């Protein structure tokens, strides 16, 4: 998908504005022109650009002064300086002030063509770098999504159908089932795969932090906003926006999101100009959103916008056929990372994996294999390498009583401290005698 | 029915063989009747004495008011042309508009095969590609990312030699839209 680039040409000479504007339009760019730095700064108050091409020598505010002001407001903006009177001093100063390049008028056709290509390649790289940094911050870890069970094969078929469209997708499923992995798979198979996959977790941040991450902000929008920052909504343009744990969005955030989904434009925090954006939305939740709508905690109109195509990922316990193939897959990938020469899982250990309920789903299975690999002293994983599974009580109590939860909590702590009564009692802030009586009461044992 | 005619306008240019080759190919690519007009003078004031080159935009501005019956006009000249922002250009066109211009000056002298057998056909091929490229702009086509397409940017002769006289599928679809305007 060819993204039209917005370029502002600033030059006091009419013939340059016309010829440079024409040159760039022939490359498919959207070009605005300004006859002075003053006019350009006025335009920049209401419109944003991917690249500024600015003449150095202009009456009034000159190009270098303009560069300085522009960079103060938005250090990310790309600026090429041009001049008819090249000098080493002005070139050095322009680069010091943050210009990407400095070119002498008139241009050599080959030079300017390659320069503009390089600028956009640099911009793409910088966007990806920034995105990766943000993703590390906002997204949880994920593993690959594999499976051969009928329910998963049906799900993969649905993914193929959905990927080729631009429809909004709502992915539901318990924690650890691989909702983000599925969202990435849809993105990779879609026509937007050349764009970026941008994820944000609504359960992980405060409302104000989410707002600034999503919408970005203008310099001075709040204390500490020293520079203008692009938000994830802007970075996702041309790609896919993944809204994780959407049911946790606050009422205000729900309204803001609804507006963006309807109008495809938004304003940065503290901003006055609309920023247009174009992304595909994939949302995910482990909660029952329909129930949340009934309870009035999730907006019905937003739910309808998000629930165009719903994909439910079944929990691992409902597709036990997938456990062996997934366990082997994790063994293969993790042993390389951990530099272990363990090649297989014994049939007894596999039985253990098959009998466990996996409340943490695929993520828990991955962690279990990693833990087993770390402690394993043989050539294949044995049941004793996974004692933490056998000793673990069922994931949730059959009833909701305090006693049932207390039993699980204490059993978990005993596992954690390898049944060292003193340490466990200390962690639970009860005396050893009380812990013994609880163990007796709940019939807990190390077996 | 008024037939839409694409006219090749020689501007102090006398290589008739090249002009007819260009007309034949342009007619095929744009599906329009194409004719070679009479020789004309370059407009007075087009020469920039300081640069020793001809101002492409001024030539184009004069060319667009030639023969009002023609649907499109493609000027062909042997002089070195420039725009204020470029040291030289191979051609210039209105985006979109009636007139386009191509210069053979840099297409000839920049050839590595100059003086060698086969040079003539390489030269004619370059002029045809540039002529079609500039005419493409008059129909609103912008530069294409496909290096084989005639609408890919002509940054140097190596890239011109690498592309074809044809429009890619995408540009052909866009051309159809332009022709229906």
PDB file of N, CA and C in Angstrom, chain A residues 192-272:
ATOM      1  N   UNK A 192      -2.435  -5.431   5.108  1.00  0.00           N
ATOM      2  CA  UNK A 192      -1.755  -4.392   5.882  1.00  0.00           C
ATOM      3  C   UNK A 192      -0.440  -4.898   6.490  1.00  0.00           C
ATOM      4  N   UNK A 193      -0.006  -6.078   6.052  1.00  0.00           N
ATOM      5  CA  UNK A 193       1.172  -6.673   6.701  1.00  0.00           C
ATOM      6  C   UNK A 193       2.433  -5.827   6.531  1.00  0.00           C
ATOM      7  N   UNK A 194       2.449  -4.963   5.491  1.00  0.00           N
ATOM      8  CA  UNK A 194       3.626  -4.106   5.328  1.00  0.00           C
ATOM      9  C   UNK A 194       3.606  -2.955   6.337  1.00  0.00           C
ATOM     10  N   UNK A 195       2.425  -2.689   6.884  1.00  0.00           N
ATOM     11  CA  UNK A 195       2.313  -1.670   7.923  1.00  0.00           C
ATOM     12  C   UNK A 195       2.697  -2.278   9.267  1.00  0.00           C
ATOM     13  N   UNK A 196       2.524  -1.496  10.312  1.00  0.00           N
ATOM     14  CA  UNK A 196       2.966  -1.960  11.624  1.00  0.00           C
ATOM     15  C   UNK A 196       1.816  -2.591  12.414  1.00  0.00           C
ATOM     16  N   UNK A 197       2.174  -3.530  13.302  1.00  0.00           N
ATOM     17  CA  UNK A 197       1.215  -4.104  14.247  1.00  0.00           C
ATOM     18  C   UNK A 197       1.471  -3.409  15.580  1.00  0.00           C
ATOM     19  N   UNK A 198       0.492  -2.651  16.019  1.00  0.00           N
ATOM     20  CA  UNK A 198       0.694  -1.829  17.213  1.00  0.00           C
ATOM     21  C   UNK A 198      -0.282  -2.286  18.302  1.00  0.00           C
ATOM     22  N   UNK A 199       0.244  -2.700  19.424  1.00  0.00           N
ATOM     23  CA  UNK A 199      -0.614  -3.212  20.481  1.00  0.00           C
ATOM     24  C   UNK A 199      -0.594  -2.343  21.725  1.00  0.00           C
ATOM     25  N   UNK A 200      -1.722  -2.298  22.410  1.00  0.00           N
ATOM     26  CA  UNK A 200      -1.762  -1.617  23.706  1.00  0.00           C
ATOM     27  C   UNK A 200      -2.691  -2.394  24.633  1.00  0.00           C
ATOM     28  N   UNK A 201      -2.290  -2.496  25.897  1.00  0.00           N
ATOM     29  CA  UNK A 201      -3.049  -3.277  26.865  1.00  0.00           C
ATOM     30  C   UNK A 201      -3.801  -2.331  27.803  1.00  0.00           C
ATOM     31  N   UNK A 202      -5.133  -2.397  27.740  1.00  0.00           N
ATOM     32  CA  UNK A 202      -5.944  -1.477  28.535  1.00  0.00           C
ATOM     33  C   UNK A 202      -5.973  -1.842  30.018  1.00  0.00           C
ATOM     34  N   UNK A 203      -5.507  -3.041  30.298  1.00  0.00           N
ATOM     35  CA  UNK A 203      -5.519  -3.448  31.705  1.00  0.00           C
ATOM     36  C   UNK A 203      -4.248  -3.058  32.435  1.00  0.00           C
ATOM     37  N   UNK A 204      -3.269  -2.554  31.683  1.00  0.00           N
ATOM     38  CA  UNK A 204      -1.945  -2.373  32.282  1.00  0.00           C
ATOM     39  C   UNK A 204      -1.617  -0.943  32.684  1.00  0.00           C
ATOM     40  N   UNK A 205      -2.432   0.013  32.289  1.00  0.00           N
ATOM     41  CA  UNK A 205      -2.047   1.409  32.530  1.00  0.00           C
ATOM     42  C   UNK A 205      -3.172   2.236  33.126  1.00  0.00           C
ATOM     43  N   UNK A 206      -2.766   3.344  33.702  1.00  0.00           N
ATOM     44  CA  UNK A 206      -3.765   4.288  34.191  1.00  0.00           C
ATOM     45  C   UNK A 206      -4.378   4.991  32.991  1.00  0.00           C
ATOM     46  N   UNK A 207      -5.537   5.602  33.217  1.00  0.00           N
ATOM     47  CA  UNK A 207      -6.234   6.252  32.103  1.00  0.00           C
ATOM     48  C   UNK A 207      -5.387   7.341  31.442  1.00  0.00           C
ATOM     49  N   UNK A 208      -4.708   8.152  32.266  1.00  0.00           N
ATOM     50  CA  UNK A 208      -3.952   9.265  31.680  1.00  0.00           C
ATOM     51  C   UNK A 208      -2.752   8.753  30.876  1.00  0.00           C
ATOM     52  N   UNK A 209      -2.128   7.686  31.362  1.00  0.00           N
ATOM     53  CA  UNK A 209      -0.975   7.128  30.635  1.00  0.00           C
ATOM     54  C   UNK A 209      -1.442   6.507  29.320  1.00  0.00           C
ATOM     55  N   UNK A 210      -2.588   5.810  29.380  1.00  0.00           N
ATOM     56  CA  UNK A 210      -3.153   5.218  28.171  1.00  0.00           C
ATOM     57  C   UNK A 210      -3.471   6.289  27.147  1.00  0.00           C
ATOM     58  N   UNK A 211      -4.034   7.390  27.659  1.00  0.00           N
ATOM     59  CA  UNK A 211      -4.425   8.486  26.777  1.00  0.00           C
ATOM     60  C   UNK A 211      -3.205   9.031  26.038  1.00  0.00           C
ATOM     61  N   UNK A 212      -2.114   9.263  26.769  1.00  0.00           N
ATOM     62  CA  UNK A 212      -0.935   9.827  26.110  1.00  0.00           C
ATOM     63  C   UNK A 212      -0.255   8.809  25.208  1.00  0.00           C
ATOM     64  N   UNK A 213      -0.326   7.515  25.577  1.00  0.00           N
ATOM     65  CA  UNK A 213       0.258   6.485  24.713  1.00  0.00           C
ATOM     66  C   UNK A 213      -0.536   6.362  23.417  1.00  0.00           C
ATOM     67  N   UNK A 214      -1.865   6.376  23.550  1.00  0.00           N
ATOM     68  CA  UNK A 214      -2.720   6.176  22.375  1.00  0.00           C
ATOM     69  C   UNK A 214      -2.784   7.403  21.475  1.00  0.00           C
ATOM     70  N   UNK A 215      -3.048   8.550  22.076  1.00  0.00           N
ATOM     71  CA  UNK A 215      -3.301   9.751  21.282  1.00  0.00           C
ATOM     72  C   UNK A 215      -2.045  10.596  21.064  1.00  0.00           C
ATOM     73  N   UNK A 216      -0.993  10.344  21.838  1.00  0.00           N
ATOM     74  CA  UNK A 216       0.185  11.201  21.758  1.00  0.00           C
ATOM     75  C   UNK A 216      -0.129  12.538  22.413  1.00  0.00           C
ATOM     76  N   UNK A 217       0.829  13.427  22.403  1.00  0.00           N
ATOM     77  CA  UNK A 217       0.554  14.735  22.999  1.00  0.00           C
ATOM     78  C   UNK A 217       1.392  15.820  22.345  1.00  0.00           C
ATOM     79  N   UNK A 218       0.904  17.037  22.508  1.00  0.00           N
ATOM     80  CA  UNK A 218       1.630  18.203  22.003  1.00  0.00           C
ATOM     81  C   UNK A 218       2.564  18.694  23.095  1.00  0.00           C
ATOM     82  N   UNK A 219       3.617  19.330  22.665  1.00  0.00           N
ATOM     83  CA  UNK A 219       4.552  19.915  23.613  1.00  0.00           C
ATOM     84  C   UNK A 219       3.795  20.855  24.560  1.00  0.00           C
ATOM     85  N   UNK A 220       4.008  20.726  25.831  1.00  0.00           N
ATOM     86  CA  UNK A 220       3.376  21.608  26.812  1.00  0.00           C
ATOM     87  C   UNK A 220       1.971  21.214  27.195  1.00  0.00           C
ATOM     88  N   UNK A 221       1.501  20.039  26.686  1.00  0.00           N
ATOM     89  CA  UNK A 221       0.124  19.610  26.995  1.00  0.00           C
ATOM     90  C   UNK A 221      -0.055  19.371  28.498  1.00  0.00           C
ATOM     91  N   UNK A 222       1.014  18.952  29.164  1.00  0.00           N
ATOM     92  CA  UNK A 222       0.982  18.741  30.607  1.00  0.00           C
ATOM     93  C   UNK A 222       2.408  18.829  31.126  1.00  0.00           C
ATOM     94  N   UNK A 223       2.562  18.885  32.425  1.00  0.00           N
ATOM     95  CA  UNK A 223       3.899  18.981  33.005  1.00  0.00           C
ATOM     96  C   UNK A 223       4.717  17.766  32.584  1.00  0.00           C
ATOM     97  N   UNK A 224       5.869  18.010  32.026  1.00  0.00           N
ATOM     98  CA  UNK A 224       6.716  16.906  31.591  1.00  0.00           C
ATOM     99  C   UNK A 224       6.611  16.630  30.103  1.00  0.00           C
ATOM    100  N   UNK A 225       5.612  17.240  29.428  1.00  0.00           N
ATOM    101  CA  UNK A 225       5.492  17.057  27.973  1.00  0.00           C
ATOM    102  C   UNK A 225       6.438  18.057  27.295  1.00  0.00           C
ATOM    103  N   UNK A 226       7.721  17.705  27.301  1.00  0.00           N
ATOM    104  CA  UNK A 226       8.735  18.629  26.778  1.00  0.00           C
ATOM    105  C   UNK A 226       8.745  18.678  25.256  1.00  0.00           C
ATOM    106  N   UNK A 227       8.287  17.591  24.646  1.00  0.00           N
ATOM    107  CA  UNK A 227       8.274  17.530  23.181  1.00  0.00           C
ATOM    108  C   UNK A 227       6.948  16.959  22.719  1.00  0.00           C
ATOM    109  N   UNK A 228       6.628  17.237  21.441  1.00  0.00           N
ATOM    110  CA  UNK A 228       5.457  16.607  20.853  1.00  0.00           C
ATOM    111  C   UNK A 228       5.759  15.126  20.656  1.00  0.00           C
ATOM    112  N   UNK A 229       4.768  14.275  20.973  1.00  0.00           N
ATOM    113  CA  UNK A 229       4.982  12.834  20.811  1.00  0.00           C
ATOM    114  C   UNK A 229       3.819  12.227  20.037  1.00  0.00           C
ATOM    115  N   UNK A 230       4.155  11.404  19.037  1.00  0.00           N
ATOM    116  CA  UNK A 230       3.107  10.738  18.275  1.00  0.00           C
ATOM    117  C   UNK A 230       2.530   9.593  19.099  1.00  0.00           C
ATOM    118  N   UNK A 231       1.213   9.409  18.997  1.00  0.00           N
ATOM    119  CA  UNK A 231       0.581   8.326  19.744  1.00  0.00           C
ATOM    120  C   UNK A 231       0.501   7.061  18.904  1.00  0.00           C
ATOM    121  N   UNK A 232       0.096   5.968  19.560  1.00  0.00           N
ATOM    122  CA  UNK A 232       0.015   4.687  18.864  1.00  0.00           C
ATOM    123  C   UNK A 232      -1.014   4.710  17.734  1.00  0.00           C
ATOM    124  N   UNK A 233      -2.083   5.530  17.898  1.00  0.00           N
ATOM    125  CA  UNK A 233      -3.097   5.630  16.846  1.00  0.00           C
ATOM    126  C   UNK A 233      -2.475   6.147  15.558  1.00  0.00           C
ATOM    127  N   UNK A 234      -1.502   7.034  15.696  1.00  0.00           N
ATOM    128  CA  UNK A 234      -0.837   7.641  14.542  1.00  0.00           C
ATOM    129  C   UNK A 234       0.188   6.668  13.970  1.00  0.00           C
ATOM    130  N   UNK A 235       0.898   6.012  14.881  1.00  0.00           N
ATOM    131  CA  UNK A 235       1.956   5.081  14.455  1.00  0.00           C
ATOM    132  C   UNK A 235       1.338   3.883  13.730  1.00  0.00           C
ATOM    133  N   UNK A 236       0.099   3.519  14.134  1.00  0.00           N
ATOM    134  CA  UNK A 236      -0.543   2.332  13.536  1.00  0.00           C
ATOM    135  C   UNK A 236      -1.086   2.599  12.139  1.00  0.00           C
ATOM    136  N   UNK A 237      -1.055   3.840  11.675  1.00  0.00           N
ATOM    137  CA  UNK A 237      -1.654   4.170  10.381  1.00  0.00           C
ATOM    138  C   UNK A 237      -1.026   3.324   9.268  1.00  0.00           C
ATOM    139  N   UNK A 238      -1.880   2.696   8.472  1.00  0.00           N
ATOM    140  CA  UNK A 238      -1.388   1.802   7.421  1.00  0.00           C
ATOM    141  C   UNK A 238      -1.258   0.360   7.904  1.00  0.00           C
ATOM    142  N   UNK A 239      -1.374   0.146   9.216  1.00  0.00           N
ATOM    143  CA  UNK A 239      -1.201  -1.192   9.788  1.00  0.00           C
ATOM    144  C   UNK A 239      -2.410  -1.612  10.607  1.00  0.00           C
ATOM    145  N   UNK A 240      -2.124  -2.322  11.712  1.00  0.00           N
ATOM    146  CA  UNK A 240      -3.189  -2.876  12.556  1.00  0.00           C
ATOM    147  C   UNK A 240      -3.022  -2.378  13.986  1.00  0.00           C
ATOM    148  N   UNK A 241      -4.129  -1.972  14.603  1.00  0.00           N
ATOM    149  CA  UNK A 241      -4.103  -1.544  16.000  1.00  0.00           C
ATOM    150  C   UNK A 241      -4.743  -2.653  16.837  1.00  0.00           C
ATOM    151  N   UNK A 242      -3.982  -3.167  17.797  1.00  0.00           N
ATOM    152  CA  UNK A 242      -4.476  -4.262  18.637  1.00  0.00           C
ATOM    153  C   UNK A 242      -4.826  -3.721  20.024  1.00  0.00           C
ATOM    154  N   UNK A 243      -6.108  -3.784  20.354  1.00  0.00           N
ATOM    155  CA  UNK A 243      -6.581  -3.257  21.630  1.00  0.00           C
ATOM    156  C   UNK A 243      -6.788  -4.434  22.586  1.00  0.00           C
ATOM    157  N   UNK A 244      -5.793  -4.674  23.424  1.00  0.00           N
ATOM    158  CA  UNK A 244      -5.829  -5.839  24.309  1.00  0.00           C
ATOM    159  C   UNK A 244      -6.557  -5.486  25.607  1.00  0.00           C
ATOM    160  N   UNK A 245      -7.252  -6.462  26.160  1.00  0.00           N
ATOM    161  CA  UNK A 245      -8.040  -6.269  27.398  1.00  0.00           C
ATOM    162  C   UNK A 245      -8.970  -5.067  27.258  1.00  0.00           C
ATOM    163  N   UNK A 246      -9.707  -5.037  26.139  1.00  0.00           N
ATOM    164  CA  UNK A 246     -10.553  -3.878  25.818  1.00  0.00           C
ATOM    165  C   UNK A 246     -11.648  -3.665  26.867  1.00  0.00           C
ATOM    166  N   UNK A 247     -12.089  -4.764  27.517  1.00  0.00           N
ATOM    167  CA  UNK A 247     -13.166  -4.633  28.502  1.00  0.00           C
ATOM    168  C   UNK A 247     -12.725  -3.822  29.712  1.00  0.00           C
ATOM    169  N   UNK A 248     -11.421  -3.644  29.871  1.00  0.00           N
ATOM    170  CA  UNK A 248     -10.910  -2.861  30.992  1.00  0.00           C
ATOM    171  C   UNK A 248     -10.841  -1.361  30.683  1.00  0.00           C
ATOM    172  N   UNK A 249     -11.234  -0.964  29.472  1.00  0.00           N
ATOM    173  CA  UNK A 249     -11.165   0.459  29.113  1.00  0.00           C
ATOM    174  C   UNK A 249     -12.146   1.258  29.974  1.00  0.00           C
ATOM    175  N   UNK A 250     -11.700   2.405  30.440  1.00  0.00           N
ATOM    176  CA  UNK A 250     -12.557   3.246  31.287  1.00  0.00           C
ATOM    177  C   UNK A 250     -13.692   3.839  30.451  1.00  0.00           C
ATOM    178  N   UNK A 251     -14.762   4.331  31.093  1.00  0.00           N
ATOM    179  CA  UNK A 251     -15.866   4.915  30.319  1.00  0.00           C
ATOM    180  C   UNK A 251     -15.399   6.051  29.405  1.00  0.00           C
ATOM    181  N   UNK A 252     -14.491   6.886  29.898  1.00  0.00           N
ATOM    182  CA  UNK A 252     -14.015   8.007  29.078  1.00  0.00           C
ATOM    183  C   UNK A 252     -13.224   7.481  27.876  1.00  0.00           C
ATOM    184  N   UNK A 253     -12.384   6.492  28.149  1.00  0.00           N
ATOM    185  CA  UNK A 253     -11.570   5.917  27.069  1.00  0.00           C
ATOM    186  C   UNK A 253     -12.462   5.251  26.030  1.00  0.00           C
ATOM    187  N   UNK A 254     -13.574   4.644  26.504  1.00  0.00           N
ATOM    188  CA  UNK A 254     -14.502   4.006  25.570  1.00  0.00           C
ATOM    189  C   UNK A 254     -15.092   5.030  24.609  1.00  0.00           C
ATOM    190  N   UNK A 255     -15.452   6.203  25.147  1.00  0.00           N
ATOM    191  CA  UNK A 255     -16.022   7.259  24.297  1.00  0.00           C
ATOM    192  C   UNK A 255     -14.972   7.745  23.286  1.00  0.00           C
ATOM    193  N   UNK A 256     -13.756   7.964  23.783  1.00  0.00           N
ATOM    194  CA  UNK A 256     -12.678   8.436  22.900  1.00  0.00           C
ATOM    195  C   UNK A 256     -12.412   7.429  21.779  1.00  0.00           C
ATOM    196  N   UNK A 257     -12.404   6.154  22.141  1.00  0.00           N
ATOM    197  CA  UNK A 257     -12.141   5.111  21.137  1.00  0.00           C
ATOM    198  C   UNK A 257     -13.254   5.053  20.103  1.00  0.00           C
ATOM    199  N   UNK A 258     -14.492   5.163  20.605  1.00  0.00           N
ATOM    200  CA  UNK A 258     -15.647   5.127  19.702  1.00  0.00           C
ATOM    201  C   UNK A 258     -15.529   6.235  18.660  1.00  0.00           C
ATOM    202  N   UNK A 259     -15.151   7.416  19.123  1.00  0.00           N
ATOM    203  CA  UNK A 259     -15.015   8.564  18.219  1.00  0.00           C
ATOM    204  C   UNK A 259     -13.934   8.286  17.163  1.00  0.00           C
ATOM    205  N   UNK A 260     -12.808   7.743  17.588  1.00  0.00           N
ATOM    206  CA  UNK A 260     -11.720   7.462  16.634  1.00  0.00           C
ATOM    207  C   UNK A 260     -12.170   6.412  15.616  1.00  0.00           C
ATOM    208  N   UNK A 261     -12.870   5.377  16.103  1.00  0.00           N
ATOM    209  CA  UNK A 261     -13.299   4.310  15.190  1.00  0.00           C
ATOM    210  C   UNK A 261     -14.328   4.821  14.191  1.00  0.00           C
ATOM    211  N   UNK A 262     -15.154   5.796  14.617  1.00  0.00           N
ATOM    212  CA  UNK A 262     -16.178   6.324  13.725  1.00  0.00           C
ATOM    213  C   UNK A 262     -15.581   7.306  12.721  1.00  0.00           C
ATOM    214  N   UNK A 263     -14.731   8.204  13.198  1.00  0.00           N
ATOM    215  CA  UNK A 263     -14.273   9.317  12.365  1.00  0.00           C
ATOM    216  C   UNK A 263     -12.899   9.098  11.750  1.00  0.00           C
ATOM    217  N   UNK A 264     -12.163   8.117  12.262  1.00  0.00           N
ATOM    218  CA  UNK A 264     -10.812   7.838  11.759  1.00  0.00           C
ATOM    219  C   UNK A 264      -9.906   9.060  11.871  1.00  0.00           C
ATOM    220  N   UNK A 265     -10.171   9.897  12.818  1.00  0.00           N
ATOM    221  CA  UNK A 265      -9.251  10.989  13.113  1.00  0.00           C
ATOM    222  C   UNK A 265      -9.359  11.344  14.600  1.00  0.00           C
ATOM    223  N   UNK A 266      -8.362  12.009  15.105  1.00  0.00           N
ATOM    224  CA  UNK A 266      -8.317  12.291  16.535  1.00  0.00           C
ATOM    225  C   UNK A 266      -7.429  13.501  16.764  1.00  0.00           C
ATOM    226  N   UNK A 267      -7.372  13.934  18.010  1.00  0.00           N
ATOM    227  CA  UNK A 267      -6.460  15.023  18.350  1.00  0.00           C
ATOM    228  C   UNK A 267      -5.489  14.548  19.410  1.00  0.00           C
ATOM    229  N   UNK A 268      -4.236  14.987  19.275  1.00  0.00           N
ATOM    230  CA  UNK A 268      -3.267  14.666  20.315  1.00  0.00           C
ATOM    231  C   UNK A 268      -3.677  15.385  21.602  1.00  0.00           C
ATOM    232  N   UNK A 269      -3.259  14.884  22.741  1.00  0.00           N
ATOM    233  CA  UNK A 269      -3.560  15.544  24.010  1.00  0.00           C
ATOM    234  C   UNK A 269      -2.953  16.947  23.952  1.00  0.00           C
ATOM    235  N   UNK A 270      -3.790  17.949  24.220  1.00  0.00           N
ATOM    236  CA  UNK A 270      -3.322  19.332  24.175  1.00  0.00           C
ATOM    237  C   UNK A 270      -3.268  19.888  22.767  1.00  0.00           C
ATOM    238  N   UNK A 271      -3.738  19.117  21.777  1.00  0.00           N
ATOM    239  CA  UNK A 271      -3.657  19.562  20.386  1.00  0.00           C
ATOM    240  C   UNK A 271      -4.933  20.223  19.918  1.00  0.00           C
ATOM    241  N   UNK A 272      -4.837  20.998  18.831  1.00  0.00           N
ATOM    242  CA  UNK A 272      -6.018  21.662  18.272  1.00  0.00           C
ATOM    243  C   UNK A 272      -6.311  21.176  16.862  1.00  0.00           C
TER     244      UNK A 272
END
